[in-house]
Short mmCIF file of the C-alpha atoms (twelve columns), coordinates in Angstrom:
data_MODEL
# 
_entry.id   MODEL 
# 
loop_
_atom_site.group_PDB 
_atom_site.id 
_atom_site.type_symbol 
_atom_site.label_atom_id 
_atom_site.label_alt_id 
_atom_site.label_comp_id 
_atom_site.label_asym_id 
_atom_site.label_seq_id 
_atom_site.Cartn_x 
_atom_site.Cartn_y 
_atom_site.Cartn_z 
_atom_site.pdbx_PDB_model_num 
ATOM 1  C CA . MET A 1  -12.154 -2.026 -4.128  1 
ATOM 2  C CA . LYS A 2  -12.708 1.123  -6.128  1 
ATOM 3  C CA . LYS A 3  -10.148 3.189  -8.024  1 
ATOM 4  C CA . GLN A 4  -10.815 6.939  -8.219  1 
ATOM 5  C CA . ILE A 5  -8.830  9.620  -10.056 1 
ATOM 6  C CA . PHE A 6  -8.671  13.123 -8.612  1 
ATOM 7  C CA . ASN A 7  -7.324  16.268 -10.261 1 
ATOM 8  C CA . VAL A 8  -5.150  18.204 -7.812  1 
ATOM 9  C CA . PRO A 9  -4.414  21.548 -9.507  1 
ATOM 10 C CA . ASP A 10 -2.362  22.996 -6.638  1 
ATOM 11 C CA . MET A 11 0.219   20.167 -6.486  1 
ATOM 12 C CA . HIS A 12 3.583   21.598 -7.631  1 
ATOM 13 C CA . CYS A 13 6.432   19.300 -6.553  1 
ATOM 14 C CA . SER A 14 7.412   15.836 -5.342  1 
ATOM 15 C CA . ASN A 15 6.934   16.956 -1.717  1 
ATOM 16 C CA . CYS A 16 3.301   17.717 -2.573  1 
ATOM 17 C CA . SER A 17 2.939   14.201 -3.974  1 
ATOM 18 C CA . MET A 18 4.455   12.677 -0.850  1 
ATOM 19 C CA . LYS A 19 2.112   14.687 1.415   1 
ATOM 20 C CA . LEU A 20 -0.925  13.431 -0.484  1 
ATOM 21 C CA . GLU A 21 0.322   9.854  -0.519  1 
ATOM 22 C CA . GLY A 22 0.572   10.173 3.280   1 
ATOM 23 C CA . ILE A 23 -3.247  10.175 3.432   1 
ATOM 24 C CA . GLU A 24 -2.966  6.405  3.085   1 
ATOM 25 C CA . ASP A 25 -1.568  6.243  6.641   1 
ATOM 26 C CA . ASP A 26 -4.728  7.895  8.012   1 
ATOM 27 C CA . PHE A 27 -7.240  5.484  6.490   1 
ATOM 28 C CA . PRO A 28 -6.949  1.674  6.662   1 
ATOM 29 C CA . ALA A 29 -9.592  1.470  3.902   1 
ATOM 30 C CA . ILE A 30 -7.093  2.915  1.399   1 
ATOM 31 C CA . LYS A 31 -5.114  0.222  -0.377  1 
ATOM 32 C CA . ALA A 32 -2.904  2.576  -2.432  1 
ATOM 33 C CA . ILE A 33 -2.417  6.206  -3.450  1 
ATOM 34 C CA . ASN A 34 -0.346  7.275  -6.422  1 
ATOM 35 C CA . ALA A 35 0.090   11.046 -6.704  1 
ATOM 36 C CA . SER A 36 1.828   12.683 -9.680  1 
ATOM 37 C CA . TYR A 37 2.681   16.362 -9.593  1 
ATOM 38 C CA . HIS A 38 3.536   16.234 -13.321 1 
ATOM 39 C CA . LYS A 39 -0.040  15.211 -14.123 1 
ATOM 40 C CA . GLN A 40 -1.491  17.082 -11.126 1 
ATOM 41 C CA . GLN A 41 -3.500  13.968 -10.322 1 
ATOM 42 C CA . MET A 42 -3.775  11.335 -7.660  1 
ATOM 43 C CA . ILE A 43 -5.240  7.875  -8.029  1 
ATOM 44 C CA . VAL A 44 -6.735  6.352  -4.896  1 
ATOM 45 C CA . GLU A 45 -7.608  2.670  -4.595  1 
ATOM 46 C CA . TYR A 46 -9.899  2.152  -1.611  1 
ATOM 47 C CA . ASP A 47 -12.720 0.121  -0.084  1 
ATOM 48 C CA . GLU A 48 -15.831 2.136  -0.914  1 
ATOM 49 C CA . THR A 49 -17.808 0.356  1.825   1 
ATOM 50 C CA . GLN A 50 -15.549 1.935  4.482   1 
ATOM 51 C CA . LEU A 51 -14.582 5.288  2.967   1 
ATOM 52 C CA . THR A 52 -16.313 7.926  0.847   1 
ATOM 53 C CA . ILE A 53 -15.001 10.242 -1.842  1 
ATOM 54 C CA . ASP A 54 -15.958 13.178 0.384   1 
ATOM 55 C CA . GLU A 55 -13.718 11.840 3.156   1 
ATOM 56 C CA . ILE A 56 -10.801 11.577 0.723   1 
ATOM 57 C CA . ILE A 57 -11.439 15.135 -0.498  1 
ATOM 58 C CA . ALA A 58 -11.545 16.363 3.116   1 
ATOM 59 C CA . ALA A 59 -8.261  14.567 3.908   1 
ATOM 60 C CA . ALA A 60 -6.580  16.217 0.906   1 
ATOM 61 C CA . LYS A 61 -7.960  19.600 1.975   1 
ATOM 62 C CA . LYS A 62 -6.563  19.043 5.475   1 
ATOM 63 C CA . LYS A 63 -3.129  18.551 3.846   1 
ATOM 64 C CA . GLY A 64 -3.625  21.831 1.949   1 
ATOM 65 C CA . TYR A 65 -4.780  20.580 -1.455  1 
ATOM 66 C CA . GLN A 66 -7.945  20.686 -3.516  1 
ATOM 67 C CA . ALA A 67 -8.875  17.242 -4.862  1 
ATOM 68 C CA . VAL A 68 -11.528 17.141 -7.580  1 
ATOM 69 C CA . PRO A 69 -12.938 13.748 -8.651  1 
ATOM 70 C CA . VAL A 70 -12.650 13.063 -12.375 1 
# 
């Protein structure tokens, strides 16, 4: 398992956080997502053998957010 932090500068409220945490439902390789609109960050814990950072970024973009790996 790998833990990756992403800056999400366009996250403004708790609904934004919940939308991003919903990415977990789309990918079985994701163990956990913790999104904080106060910090404008999300932390994703995932199996790097089954999922790439680019796929996570694309999933965030599909939800309407820019995710930048830290």
